[in-house]
Amino acid sequence: MTITARKRRRSGASPRDREVNANRIPQMPWRQPRNPYPAMKILSDDQVEAIHDASMRVLEELGIELMSAEARALFRAAGADVDEATGVVRIDRALLAELISTAPSEFTLTSRNPAKRLVFGGDHMAFGMVAGPPSVHDRINGRRSGNLPDFENFTRLAHHFNAIHIIGNQVCAPMELPANSRHLDTYNANLTLSDLCFHTTSIGKGRAMDGIRMMAISRGMTLEQMAEDPGVTTIISVNSPRRFDGEMAEGLIAMSSSGQAVAVTPFTLMGAMTPVTLAAGLTQQNAEALFGIALTQLARKGAPVFYGSYTSNVDMRSGAPAFGTPENAKANIASGQLARRYGVPYRASPTNASNAADAQAAYETEMALWACMLGHANLHYHAAGWLEGGLCASFEKLVLDVEMLQHKMAFLEPIEVNEGELAFEAMKEVPTGGHFFGSPHTMERYETAFYQPLVSNWANHENWELAGAKDATMRATEIWQTALDEYEQPPMDAAIREELDAYIAKRKEEIGSGEP
Amino acid sequence: MTITARKRRRSGASPRDREVNANRIPQMPWRQPRNPYPAMKILSDDQVEAIHDASMRVLEELGIELMSAEARALFRAAGADVDEATGVVRIDRALLAELISTAPSEFTLTSRNPAKRLVFGGDHMAFGMVAGPPSVHDRINGRRSGNLPDFENFTRLAHHFNAIHIIGNQVCAPMELPANSRHLDTYNANLTLSDLCFHTTSIGKGRAMDGIRMMAISRGMTLEQMAEDPGVTTIISVNSPRRFDGEMAEGLIAMSSSGQAVAVTPFTLMGAMTPVTLAAGLTQQNAEALFGIALTQLARKGAPVFYGSYTSNVDMRSGAPAFGTPENAKANIASGQLARRYGVPYRASPTNASNAADAQAAYETEMALWACMLGHANLHYHAAGWLEGGLCASFEKLVLDVEMLQHKMAFLEPIEVNEGELAFEAMKEVPTGGHFFGSPHTMERYETAFYQPLVSNWANHENWELAGAKDATMRATEIWQTALDEYEQPPMDAAIREELDAYIAKRKEEIGSGEP
């Protein structure tokens, strides 16, 4: 049985369905978490300023190669020093400060379901799906190329699990579809199988505009209305060191000029794309990110934008990228200090470099995730399903990630201290050496007192063995299967559905989807 | 092949040995980590005071059942209200504050190797082995009862891995040995196979005194000298709610009156041994811990003592203990706030409740461990090898833990920001879109720039598959085997060795070790 052949849950609630409902996978309700504690600081204020200063020297003296004439024209018009022969743009710190000053410190993204509006900035957090892997894996069907049925199932899971707030740019690439129209199919799946915000593909203007237009259709809005109330975002990577790709720059301009959000994220793997030190990696990241943020504001003042960090290290023996390392954790915290220096919402990624959804995947993810949380990342990108350093989307890892994300959400709920919670009277009633299982204080609260796990199994060894001695990864397989059974497609107005279909058909014709 | 039959590494360095040395397991050098960042606070100052106040009411109005006449006599002499009929001791807040005021805010433990002296208090951290499991597991030999050969191998690994600073109380119980003299065999293994500090067994005075005397012999010191320069510690659990066992109380008195360290740790699993709320769990923990700390100071003013926290929750559906939960993480941080309120070094535990050394074991351990670190735990007890909620010592989990502990040590090394680290000149030399692999700046630093992993595998998928597609747990099996091969027994003076042997022989005769 392939996973795509699994029975969809019937609409209409038969008695059996109701029974299934009562035994649904336990999960926390949908809500956007907030971090009530101060952000951790691992750089002193002086160190932040030293990194800022060095990054300004990078922008002033070395510059960024910007491979788009349109983007260069925007910088030139603003007064930057543009060398058309090399494409290098140099920008002094006063002009840079002026340009980025219009970036908002907080903004919202709203999907077709206003109840799932997301706030970015301040102490708000959102967790996003993995984006971009060419491959897919689960323990039943093994490893294969990304494809639309898997994409659709990942999208169903993103909708089903409340800990996932936003869908990334192609949770896996549907390799069987024509390369220059597949974005239409993935946007369609995002919009019809979930009601979450999602990331557009911004390699060039066309793909970005399709995402914006399709979100606008699903919300029943004009582009002008959506420019004031954005609904999609995108990741703009920088080809570090100091090179800004032309299609990426133009995708950025399309998104920003339409008022949609952009996360400018330098690809700063220390030892490869930056010098081998954290101070230099952060400096280069800062220069490249601020340059991209300036471009968003040149495209449209006040356009929503994230300060993106992806700084980690490579394995210096092999050049392989590493994530969830101590250096990556430090970068995740320090980058938050930098983002807040400029008053721009902060995007980071709780990722790992494991080849399996195993203990390594878990401890590396936790390293990165704790640091993202402590560093007050607003957008936790790639937070669910990421494996193999981003080359594979994993169904089991997605389930493990939901548990890890829910752990953080429960952890961030402050401790209540009041007479009822202090429970002096309950302590008085239980004798020394007794227990509180039957205490009225316990009975009133036990159902919601503690986080109820999704994956963790706390049975004793004998019962665990009797139940098949399944490790966490094996249990995760059962959970994503059950989740797909439980999944219910969010309703969509038939007229909107038709309008979307017509848009996709028209665009496929324009693009010419017969090509390979 | 059983693990105990594995070849010990020869002394004398043949050419082959030197080759082995060059390929030794990568690990960080032995050092005690310090936490340079402020401790996290998740309770407001008012909340800390409310919990303090409620715990004082517990001690004043409800009292603690203290099942040792000797210990009760100490409290009575100090002016506490002692009910001999019930064994309940009530102590008012003024007297309690006076008694605990003599507990030192910092102390040292010194083993037979002065280079491995440990500091407890302030920002100092130490990681300890798991203690107490009745069972043992590894992937080659499966699950079995604790036994001396396994105990010895765990002790070798504790000595070998630099991230482990202290040995707990019986990393596994050697069940084949007579119950009331086996502590002599485990102390002997601790002292001869490692040069680390260790925990004594303090069920009754005799076992505690044997540990103190054997450490004194190994250090060539008198008991009087060691009282001024302690070398062992112990865990004194409280049988929560509000019951202090007689043998534990007398073991505490033996240790404290000998000037050795004690960690008073209430067994406060919320929902079972305390009310179901964090405020109440922390209140009860605080009352019970401070009561035990007061007893240490009654035994000897200035005796070194830890404020111990073990507060976690149970699964309210089954009553099973859970660790590494969001509630446990919050308790680990809040307990640090309480310990620091009283100026007493803080002991906590980065534990988990998994039945396998799998992803659950890793993410639960990380939850608890990050919280221990953020809460400035000084002693991280049970930090290596703990599985099954403490019922099993795992060789693979030990290796995974060493990686997780080293991650924290590397994370806590502050970022350096200076001209060399900012690397502006190196950035200038590398063209846009280039790379830094061959840069002189990289070549000077690459060997030590990043943490080198013990378990993590960052190979690409194809190479990982070619190498056998081993997950982290499978690789951990290879690592502990290699570590046992690499292990070198620390030398011990022959006269001390003889004195230890004679002590053990005499004590076994006194105890009568022929009994079951």
CSV table of N, CA, C and O in Angstrom, one decimal, chain B residues 113-164:
chain,number,residue,atom,x,y,z
B,113,ASN,N,43.2,12.3,42.2
B,113,ASN,CA,44.0,13.1,41.2
B,113,ASN,C,43.6,14.6,41.4
B,113,ASN,O,42.5,15.0,40.9
B,114,PRO,N,44.5,15.3,42.0
B,114,PRO,CA,44.1,16.7,42.3
B,114,PRO,C,43.8,17.5,41.0
B,114,PRO,O,43.1,18.6,41.1
B,115,ALA,N,44.3,17.1,39.9
B,115,ALA,CA,44.0,17.8,38.6
B,115,ALA,C,42.5,17.7,38.3
B,115,ALA,O,42.0,18.5,37.5
B,116,LYS,N,41.8,16.8,38.9
B,116,LYS,CA,40.4,16.6,38.7
B,116,LYS,C,39.5,17.1,39.8
B,116,LYS,O,38.4,16.7,40.0
B,117,ARG,N,40.1,18.0,40.6
B,117,ARG,CA,39.3,18.7,41.6
B,117,ARG,C,38.1,19.4,41.0
B,117,ARG,O,38.2,20.1,40.0
B,118,LEU,N,37.0,19.3,41.6
B,118,LEU,CA,35.7,19.9,41.1
B,118,LEU,C,35.3,21.0,42.0
B,118,LEU,O,35.3,20.9,43.3
B,119,VAL,N,34.9,22.1,41.4
B,119,VAL,CA,34.3,23.2,42.2
B,119,VAL,C,32.8,23.2,42.0
B,119,VAL,O,32.3,23.1,40.9
B,120,PHE,N,32.0,23.3,43.1
B,120,PHE,CA,30.6,23.4,43.0
B,120,PHE,C,30.1,24.7,43.6
B,120,PHE,O,30.5,25.1,44.7
B,121,GLY,N,29.3,25.4,42.8
B,121,GLY,CA,28.8,26.7,43.3
B,121,GLY,C,29.0,27.7,42.1
B,121,GLY,O,29.7,27.4,41.2
B,122,GLY,N,28.4,28.9,42.2
B,122,GLY,CA,28.6,29.9,41.2
B,122,GLY,C,28.3,29.4,39.8
B,122,GLY,O,27.2,28.7,39.6
B,123,ASP,N,29.1,29.7,38.9
B,123,ASP,CA,28.9,29.3,37.5
B,123,ASP,C,29.5,28.0,37.1
B,123,ASP,O,29.6,27.6,35.9
B,124,HIS,N,30.0,27.2,38.1
B,124,HIS,CA,30.7,26.0,37.8
B,124,HIS,C,29.7,24.8,37.6
B,124,HIS,O,28.7,24.8,38.2
B,125,MET,N,30.0,24.0,36.6
B,125,MET,CA,29.2,22.9,36.3
B,125,MET,C,30.0,21.6,36.3
B,125,MET,O,31.2,21.6,35.9
B,126,ALA,N,29.3,20.5,36.7
B,126,ALA,CA,30.0,19.2,36.5
B,126,ALA,C,28.9,18.2,36.1
B,126,ALA,O,27.8,18.3,36.5
B,127,PHE,N,29.4,17.2,35.3
B,127,PHE,CA,28.4,16.2,34.8
B,127,PHE,C,28.7,14.9,35.4
B,127,PHE,O,29.9,14.4,35.4
B,128,GLY,N,27.7,14.2,35.9
B,128,GLY,CA,27.9,12.9,36.6
B,128,GLY,C,27.2,11.8,35.9
B,128,GLY,O,26.3,11.9,35.1
B,129,MET,N,27.8,10.6,36.1
B,129,MET,CA,27.2,9.3,35.6
B,129,MET,C,25.9,9.0,36.2
B,129,MET,O,25.5,9.5,37.3
B,130,VAL,N,25.1,8.2,35.4
B,130,VAL,CA,23.8,7.7,36.0
B,130,VAL,C,24.1,6.9,37.2
B,130,VAL,O,25.2,6.3,37.4
B,131,ALA,N,23.2,6.8,38.1
B,131,ALA,CA,23.4,6.1,39.4
B,131,ALA,C,22.2,5.3,39.7
B,131,ALA,O,21.0,5.8,39.5
B,132,GLY,N,22.4,4.1,40.1
B,132,GLY,CA,21.3,3.3,40.7
B,132,GLY,C,20.6,2.3,39.9
B,132,GLY,O,19.8,1.5,40.5
B,133,PRO,N,20.6,2.3,38.6
B,133,PRO,CA,19.8,1.3,37.8
B,133,PRO,C,20.0,-0.1,38.2
B,133,PRO,O,21.2,-0.6,38.3
B,134,PRO,N,18.9,-0.9,38.3
B,134,PRO,CA,19.1,-2.3,38.5
B,134,PRO,C,19.5,-3.1,37.3
B,134,PRO,O,20.0,-4.2,37.4
B,135,SER,N,19.2,-2.5,36.1
B,135,SER,CA,19.5,-3.2,34.8
B,135,SER,C,20.5,-2.5,34.0
B,135,SER,O,20.8,-1.3,34.2
B,136,VAL,N,21.0,-3.2,33.0
B,136,VAL,CA,22.1,-2.7,32.1
B,136,VAL,C,21.6,-3.1,30.7
B,136,VAL,O,21.0,-4.2,30.5
B,137,HIS,N,22.0,-2.3,29.7
B,137,HIS,CA,21.7,-2.7,28.3
B,137,HIS,C,22.8,-2.2,27.4
B,137,HIS,O,23.3,-1.1,27.6
B,138,ASP,N,23.1,-3.0,26.4
B,138,ASP,CA,23.8,-2.5,25.2
B,138,ASP,C,23.3,-3.3,24.1
B,138,ASP,O,22.7,-4.4,24.2
B,139,ARG,N,23.6,-2.8,22.9
B,139,ARG,CA,23.0,-3.4,21.7
B,139,ARG,C,23.6,-4.8,21.3
B,139,ARG,O,23.0,-5.5,20.5
B,140,ILE,N,24.7,-5.1,21.9
B,140,ILE,CA,25.3,-6.4,21.5
B,140,ILE,C,24.8,-7.5,22.5
B,140,ILE,O,24.4,-8.6,22.1
B,141,ASN,N,24.8,-7.2,23.8
B,141,ASN,CA,24.5,-8.2,24.8
B,141,ASN,C,23.1,-8.1,25.3
B,141,ASN,O,22.7,-8.9,26.1
B,142,GLY,N,22.4,-7.1,24.9
B,142,GLY,CA,21.0,-7.0,25.4
B,142,GLY,C,20.8,-6.5,26.8
B,142,GLY,O,21.8,-6.0,27.4
B,143,ARG,N,19.7,-6.8,27.3
B,143,ARG,CA,19.3,-6.3,28.7
B,143,ARG,C,19.6,-7.4,29.7
B,143,ARG,O,19.2,-8.5,29.5
B,144,ARG,N,20.2,-7.0,30.8
B,144,ARG,CA,20.5,-7.9,31.9
B,144,ARG,C,20.6,-7.2,33.2
B,144,ARG,O,20.6,-6.0,33.2
B,145,SER,N,20.6,-8.0,34.3
B,145,SER,CA,20.8,-7.4,35.6
B,145,SER,C,22.1,-6.7,35.7
B,145,SER,O,23.1,-7.2,35.1
B,146,GLY,N,22.1,-5.7,36.5
B,146,GLY,CA,23.4,-5.1,36.8
B,146,GLY,C,24.4,-6.1,37.4
B,146,GLY,O,24.0,-7.0,38.1
B,147,ASN,N,25.7,-5.9,37.1
B,147,ASN,CA,26.7,-6.9,37.5
B,147,ASN,C,28.0,-6.1,37.6
B,147,ASN,O,28.2,-5.1,37.0
B,148,LEU,N,29.0,-6.7,38.3
B,148,LEU,CA,30.3,-6.0,38.5
B,148,LEU,C,31.0,-5.8,37.2
B,148,LEU,O,31.6,-4.7,37.0
B,149,PRO,N,31.1,-6.8,36.3
B,149,PRO,CA,31.9,-6.5,35.0
B,149,PRO,C,31.3,-5.3,34.3
B,149,PRO,O,32.0,-4.5,33.8
B,150,ASP,N,30.0,-5.2,34.2
B,150,ASP,CA,29.4,-4.0,33.6
B,150,ASP,C,29.7,-2.8,34.3
B,150,ASP,O,30.0,-1.7,33.8
B,151,PHE,N,29.6,-2.9,35.7
B,151,PHE,CA,29.9,-1.7,36.5
B,151,PHE,C,31.3,-1.3,36.2
B,151,PHE,O,31.6,-0.1,36.0
B,152,GLU,N,32.2,-2.2,36.1
B,152,GLU,CA,33.6,-1.9,35.8
B,152,GLU,C,33.8,-1.2,34.4
B,152,GLU,O,34.5,-0.2,34.3
B,153,ASN,N,33.1,-1.7,33.5
B,153,ASN,CA,33.2,-1.1,32.1
B,153,ASN,C,32.6,0.3,32.1
B,153,ASN,O,33.1,1.2,31.5
B,154,PHE,N,31.5,0.5,32.8
B,154,PHE,CA,30.9,1.8,32.9
B,154,PHE,C,31.9,2.8,33.6
B,154,PHE,O,32.1,3.9,33.2
B,155,THR,N,32.6,2.3,34.6
B,155,THR,CA,33.6,3.1,35.3
B,155,THR,C,34.8,3.4,34.4
B,155,THR,O,35.3,4.6,34.4
B,156,ARG,N,35.2,2.5,33.6
B,156,ARG,CA,36.2,2.8,32.6
B,156,ARG,C,35.8,3.9,31.6
B,156,ARG,O,36.6,4.8,31.3
B,157,LEU,N,34.6,3.8,31.2
B,157,LEU,CA,34.1,4.8,30.2
B,157,LEU,C,34.0,6.2,30.9
B,157,LEU,O,34.2,7.2,30.3
B,158,ALA,N,33.5,6.2,32.2
B,158,ALA,CA,33.5,7.4,32.9
B,158,ALA,C,34.8,8.1,33.0
B,158,ALA,O,35.0,9.3,32.8
B,159,HIS,N,35.8,7.2,33.2
B,159,HIS,CA,37.2,7.7,33.3
B,159,HIS,C,37.7,8.2,31.9
B,159,HIS,O,38.4,9.2,31.8
B,160,HIS,N,37.3,7.4,30.9
B,160,HIS,CA,37.8,7.7,29.5
B,160,HIS,C,37.2,9.0,28.9
B,160,HIS,O,38.0,9.7,28.2
B,161,PHE,N,35.9,9.2,29.1
B,161,PHE,CA,35.3,10.3,28.5
B,161,PHE,C,35.5,11.6,29.3
B,161,PHE,O,34.9,11.6,30.4
B,162,ASN,N,36.1,12.6,28.8
B,162,ASN,CA,36.4,13.8,29.5
B,162,ASN,C,35.2,14.6,29.9
B,162,ASN,O,35.3,15.4,30.8
B,163,ALA,N,34.1,14.4,29.2
B,163,ALA,CA,32.9,15.2,29.6
B,163,ALA,C,32.3,14.7,30.8
B,163,ALA,O,31.3,15.3,31.3
B,164,ILE,N,32.7,13.5,31.4
B,164,ILE,CA,32.1,13.0,32.6
B,164,ILE,C,33.1,13.4,33.8
B,164,ILE,O,34.3,13.0,33.7
